[in-house]
Tab-separated table of C-alpha atoms in Angstrom:
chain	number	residue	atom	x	y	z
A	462	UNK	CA	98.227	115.059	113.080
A	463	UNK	CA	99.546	112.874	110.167
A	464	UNK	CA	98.844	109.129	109.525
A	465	UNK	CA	100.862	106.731	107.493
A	466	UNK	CA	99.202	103.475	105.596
A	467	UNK	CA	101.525	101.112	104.655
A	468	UNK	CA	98.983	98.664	102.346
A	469	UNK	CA	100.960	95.301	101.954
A	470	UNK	CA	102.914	93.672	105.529
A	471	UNK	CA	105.056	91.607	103.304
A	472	UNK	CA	105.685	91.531	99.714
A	473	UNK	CA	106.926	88.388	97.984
A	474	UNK	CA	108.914	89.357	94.250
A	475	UNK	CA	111.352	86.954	92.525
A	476	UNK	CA	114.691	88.516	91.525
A	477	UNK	CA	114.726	90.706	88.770
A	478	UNK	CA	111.211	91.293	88.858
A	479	UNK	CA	109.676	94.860	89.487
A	480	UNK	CA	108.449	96.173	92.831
A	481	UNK	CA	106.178	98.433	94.047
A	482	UNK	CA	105.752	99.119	97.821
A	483	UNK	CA	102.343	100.739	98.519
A	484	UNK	CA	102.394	104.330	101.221
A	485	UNK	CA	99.340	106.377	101.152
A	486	UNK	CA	99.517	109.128	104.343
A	487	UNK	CA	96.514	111.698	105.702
A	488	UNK	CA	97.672	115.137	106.415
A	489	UNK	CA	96.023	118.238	106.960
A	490	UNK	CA	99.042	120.605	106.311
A	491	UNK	CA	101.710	119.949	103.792
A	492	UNK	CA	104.300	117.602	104.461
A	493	UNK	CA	107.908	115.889	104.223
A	494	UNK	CA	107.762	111.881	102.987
A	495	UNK	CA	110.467	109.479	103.645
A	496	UNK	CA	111.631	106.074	102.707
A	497	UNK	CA	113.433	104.176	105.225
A	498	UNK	CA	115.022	100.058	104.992
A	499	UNK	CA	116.057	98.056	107.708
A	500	UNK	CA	118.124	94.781	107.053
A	501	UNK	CA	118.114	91.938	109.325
A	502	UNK	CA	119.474	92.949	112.781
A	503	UNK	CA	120.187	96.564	111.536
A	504	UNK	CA	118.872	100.185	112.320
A	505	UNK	CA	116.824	101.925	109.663
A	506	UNK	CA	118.732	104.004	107.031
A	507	UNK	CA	117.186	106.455	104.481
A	508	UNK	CA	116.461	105.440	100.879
A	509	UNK	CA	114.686	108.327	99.601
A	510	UNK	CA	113.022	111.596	100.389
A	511	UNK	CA	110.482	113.880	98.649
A	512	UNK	CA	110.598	117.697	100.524
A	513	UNK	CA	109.600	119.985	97.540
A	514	UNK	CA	110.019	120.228	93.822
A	515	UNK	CA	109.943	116.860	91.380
A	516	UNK	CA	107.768	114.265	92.897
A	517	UNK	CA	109.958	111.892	91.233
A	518	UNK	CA	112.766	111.045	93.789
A	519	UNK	CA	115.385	108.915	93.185
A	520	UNK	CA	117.060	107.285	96.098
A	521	UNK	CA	120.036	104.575	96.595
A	522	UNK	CA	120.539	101.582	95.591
A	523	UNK	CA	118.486	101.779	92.574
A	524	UNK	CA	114.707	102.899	94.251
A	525	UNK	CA	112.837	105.821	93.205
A	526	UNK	CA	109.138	107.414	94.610
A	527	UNK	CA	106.819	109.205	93.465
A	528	UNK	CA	104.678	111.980	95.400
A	529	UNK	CA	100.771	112.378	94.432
A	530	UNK	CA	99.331	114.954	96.900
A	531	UNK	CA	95.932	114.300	94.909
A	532	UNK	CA	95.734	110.454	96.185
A	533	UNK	CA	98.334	111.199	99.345
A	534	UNK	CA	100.552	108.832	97.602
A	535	UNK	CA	104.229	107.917	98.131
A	536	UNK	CA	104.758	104.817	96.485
A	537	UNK	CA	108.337	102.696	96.316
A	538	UNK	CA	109.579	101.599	93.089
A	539	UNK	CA	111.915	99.412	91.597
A	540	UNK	CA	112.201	98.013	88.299
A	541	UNK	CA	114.795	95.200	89.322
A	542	UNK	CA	114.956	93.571	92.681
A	543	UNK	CA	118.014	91.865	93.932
A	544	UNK	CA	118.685	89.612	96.755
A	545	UNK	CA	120.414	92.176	98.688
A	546	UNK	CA	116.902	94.171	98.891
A	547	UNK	CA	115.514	91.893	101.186
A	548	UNK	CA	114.625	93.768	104.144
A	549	UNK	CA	112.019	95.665	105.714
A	550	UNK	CA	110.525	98.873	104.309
A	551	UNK	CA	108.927	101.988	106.393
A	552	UNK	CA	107.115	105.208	104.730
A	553	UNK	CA	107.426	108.082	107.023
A	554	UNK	CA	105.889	111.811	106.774
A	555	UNK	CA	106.751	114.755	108.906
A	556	UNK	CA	104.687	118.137	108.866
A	557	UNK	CA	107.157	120.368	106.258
A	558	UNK	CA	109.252	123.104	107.180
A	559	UNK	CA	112.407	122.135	110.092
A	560	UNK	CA	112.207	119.684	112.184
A	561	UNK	CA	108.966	118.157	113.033
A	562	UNK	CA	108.261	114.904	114.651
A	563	UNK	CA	108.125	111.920	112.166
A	564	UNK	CA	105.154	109.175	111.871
A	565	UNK	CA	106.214	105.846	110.451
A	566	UNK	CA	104.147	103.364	108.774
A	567	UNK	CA	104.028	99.691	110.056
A	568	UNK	CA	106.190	98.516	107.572
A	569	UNK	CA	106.693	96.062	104.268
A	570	UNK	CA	109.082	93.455	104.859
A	571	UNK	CA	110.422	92.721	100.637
A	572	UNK	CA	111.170	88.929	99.930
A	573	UNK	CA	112.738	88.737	97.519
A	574	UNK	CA	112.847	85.019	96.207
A	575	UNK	CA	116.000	83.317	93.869
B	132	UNK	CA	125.377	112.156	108.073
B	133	UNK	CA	126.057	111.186	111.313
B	134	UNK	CA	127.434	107.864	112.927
B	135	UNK	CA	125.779	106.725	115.776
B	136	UNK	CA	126.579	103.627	117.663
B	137	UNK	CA	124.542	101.744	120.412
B	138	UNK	CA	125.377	99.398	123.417
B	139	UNK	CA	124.661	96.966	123.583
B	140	UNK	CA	123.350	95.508	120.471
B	141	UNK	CA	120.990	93.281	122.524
B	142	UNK	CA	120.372	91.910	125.956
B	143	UNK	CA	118.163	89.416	127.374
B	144	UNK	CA	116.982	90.328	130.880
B	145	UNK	CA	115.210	88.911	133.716
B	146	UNK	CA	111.800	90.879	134.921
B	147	UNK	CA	111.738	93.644	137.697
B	148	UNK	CA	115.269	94.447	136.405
B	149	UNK	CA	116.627	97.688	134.358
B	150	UNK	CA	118.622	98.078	131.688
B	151	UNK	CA	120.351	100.981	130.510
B	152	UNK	CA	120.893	102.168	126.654
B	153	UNK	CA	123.950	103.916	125.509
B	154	UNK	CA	123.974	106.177	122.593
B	155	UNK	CA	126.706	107.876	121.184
B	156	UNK	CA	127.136	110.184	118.313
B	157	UNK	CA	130.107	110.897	116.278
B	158	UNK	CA	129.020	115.276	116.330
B	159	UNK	CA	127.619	117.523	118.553
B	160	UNK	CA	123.643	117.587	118.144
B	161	UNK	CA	121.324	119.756	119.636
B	162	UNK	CA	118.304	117.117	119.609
B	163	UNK	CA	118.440	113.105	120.195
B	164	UNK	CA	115.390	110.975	119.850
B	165	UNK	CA	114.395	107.753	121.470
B	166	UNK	CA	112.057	105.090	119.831
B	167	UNK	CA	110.756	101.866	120.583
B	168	UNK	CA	110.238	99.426	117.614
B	169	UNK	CA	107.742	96.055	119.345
B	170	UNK	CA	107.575	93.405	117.542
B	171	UNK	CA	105.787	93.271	114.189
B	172	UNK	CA	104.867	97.584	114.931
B	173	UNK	CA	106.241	100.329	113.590
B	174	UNK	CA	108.705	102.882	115.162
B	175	UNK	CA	106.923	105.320	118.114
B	176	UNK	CA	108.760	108.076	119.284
B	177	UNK	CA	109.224	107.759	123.318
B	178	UNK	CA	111.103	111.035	123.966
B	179	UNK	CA	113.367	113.872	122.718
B	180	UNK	CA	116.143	114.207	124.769
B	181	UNK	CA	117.698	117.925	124.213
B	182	UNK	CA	121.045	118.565	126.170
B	183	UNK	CA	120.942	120.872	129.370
B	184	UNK	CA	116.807	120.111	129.718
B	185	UNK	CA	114.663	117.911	130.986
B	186	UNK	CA	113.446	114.754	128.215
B	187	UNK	CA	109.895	115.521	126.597
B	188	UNK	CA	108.266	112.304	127.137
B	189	UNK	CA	105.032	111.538	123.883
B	190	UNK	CA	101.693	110.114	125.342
B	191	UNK	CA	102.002	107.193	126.922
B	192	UNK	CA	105.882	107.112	128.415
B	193	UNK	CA	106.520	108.191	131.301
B	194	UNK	CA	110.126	109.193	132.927
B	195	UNK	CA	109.912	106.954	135.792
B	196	UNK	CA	109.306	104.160	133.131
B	197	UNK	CA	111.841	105.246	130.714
B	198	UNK	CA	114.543	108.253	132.267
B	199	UNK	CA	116.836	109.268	129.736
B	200	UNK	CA	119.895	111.452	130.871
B	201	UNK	CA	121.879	113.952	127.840
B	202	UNK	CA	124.905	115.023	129.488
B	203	UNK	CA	126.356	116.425	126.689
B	204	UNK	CA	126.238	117.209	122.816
B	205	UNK	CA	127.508	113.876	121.908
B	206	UNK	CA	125.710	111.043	124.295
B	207	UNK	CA	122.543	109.733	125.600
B	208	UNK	CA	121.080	107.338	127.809
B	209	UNK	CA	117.769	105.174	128.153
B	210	UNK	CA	116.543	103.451	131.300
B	211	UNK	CA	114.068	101.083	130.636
B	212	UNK	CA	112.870	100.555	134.444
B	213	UNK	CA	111.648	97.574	136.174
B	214	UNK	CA	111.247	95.501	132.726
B	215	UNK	CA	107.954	92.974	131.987
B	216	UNK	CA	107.717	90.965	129.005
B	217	UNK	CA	106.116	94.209	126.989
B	218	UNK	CA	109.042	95.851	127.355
B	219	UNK	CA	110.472	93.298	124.724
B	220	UNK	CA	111.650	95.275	121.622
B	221	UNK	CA	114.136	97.241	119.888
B	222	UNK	CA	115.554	100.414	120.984
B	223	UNK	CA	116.508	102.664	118.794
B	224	UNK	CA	118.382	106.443	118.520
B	225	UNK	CA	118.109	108.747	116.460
B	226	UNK	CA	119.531	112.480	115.336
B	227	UNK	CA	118.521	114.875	113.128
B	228	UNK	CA	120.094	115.793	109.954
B	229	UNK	CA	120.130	117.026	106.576
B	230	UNK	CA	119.388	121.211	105.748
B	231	UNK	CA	117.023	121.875	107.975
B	232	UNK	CA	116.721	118.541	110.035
B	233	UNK	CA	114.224	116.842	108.463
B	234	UNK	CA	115.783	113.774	107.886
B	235	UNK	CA	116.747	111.556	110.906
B	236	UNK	CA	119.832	109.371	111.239
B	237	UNK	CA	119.924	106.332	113.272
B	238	UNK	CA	121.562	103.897	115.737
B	239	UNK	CA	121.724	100.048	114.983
B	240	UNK	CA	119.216	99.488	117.912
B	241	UNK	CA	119.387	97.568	121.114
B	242	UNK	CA	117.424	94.398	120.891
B	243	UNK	CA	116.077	94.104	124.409
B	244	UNK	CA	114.374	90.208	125.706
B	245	UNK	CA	112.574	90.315	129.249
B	246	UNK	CA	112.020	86.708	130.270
């Protein structure tokens, strides 16, 4: 079974400031890690994923993540926040290889402040 | 990536009623998925609705609680049955997608009150 720990429930950043949005996960097989957003009164839509290969991933809208299997790491990054990335945040992992079902974290909601 | 759409977007409802969730994607998919998002929780997985077989239901949800019906490649449905308070939440849909299906594409969500 996999576990996903999202650290922070809400993050406070002014604009234009970096971010970092905290996901460590427990595993005991390898696995498949996902960033998801939700805005306000939306469904959740994918921002990044890691499956295999660089554990730098670069997603939309400007957000990258990096995978550390030694700490079970997935972290969110990005080095300028804007308005428009206030939302909420969910760090996901899935056993690797097809589809397996997916764990999400509780979630970060991003505030990002003017 | 798929388009999926939802109806309705929310509903407030009165308890001991049931409300039914439509979900309709814009291809044919083998697999649909149905989670529940409560308030201030993550997303947990209620049931994967496959066309032409009965729903598997995760721990914890039962069919008579939540029956889902997949007549075809393209649309789903979720009864949420004789509602309480708890049942207060979103709904969401999902497909998979992506080479191999391990990413998942989803609905807007039905935002569900029970007074």
């Amino acid at each position: 079974a996999q576990s996903v720990t999202q650290l922070d429930s809400q993050v406070p950043v002014f604009e234009e400031a970096p971010v970092e949005l905290r996901c460590n996960y427990s595993s005991s097989v390898s696995v498949y890690l996902f960033w998801y957003v939700q805005y306000p009164n939306q469904g959740l839509q994918l921002l990044l994923k890691y499956l295999s290969g660089s554990t730098l991933v670069k997603g939309i809208n400007g957000f990258e993540a990096e995978f550390n299997k030694s700490q079970t790491s997935f972290h969110l990054r990005k080095p300028s926040v804007h308005i428009s990335d206030t939302a909420e945040y969910f760090c996901a992992v899935s056993p690797s290889g097809g589809y397996q079902k997916v764990t999400f974290g509780i979630g970060t909601k991003l505030q990002v402040i003017p | 990536s798929a388009v999926i759409s939802q109806k309705p977007s929310r509903d407030i409802c009165q308890r001991g009623t049931s409300l039914t969730i439509q979900c309709q994607v814009d291809s044919q998919v083998t697999m649909m998925f149905w989670y529940r998002q409560q308030p201030g929780q993550s997303l947990t997985l209620i049931a994967t609705a496959n066309q032409g077989s009965e729903a598997t239901y995760e721990s914890g949800f039962v069919i008579d609680k939540f029956p889902i019906s997949r007549p075809n490649l393209t649309f789903s449905t979720l009864t949420v049955s004789n509602m309480s308070p708890e049942d207060s939440s979103i709904y969401l849909c999902s497909v998979p997608g992506g080479a191999g299906g391990q990413t998942q594409y989803f609905g807007p969500g039905t935002r569900l009150l029970v007074l």
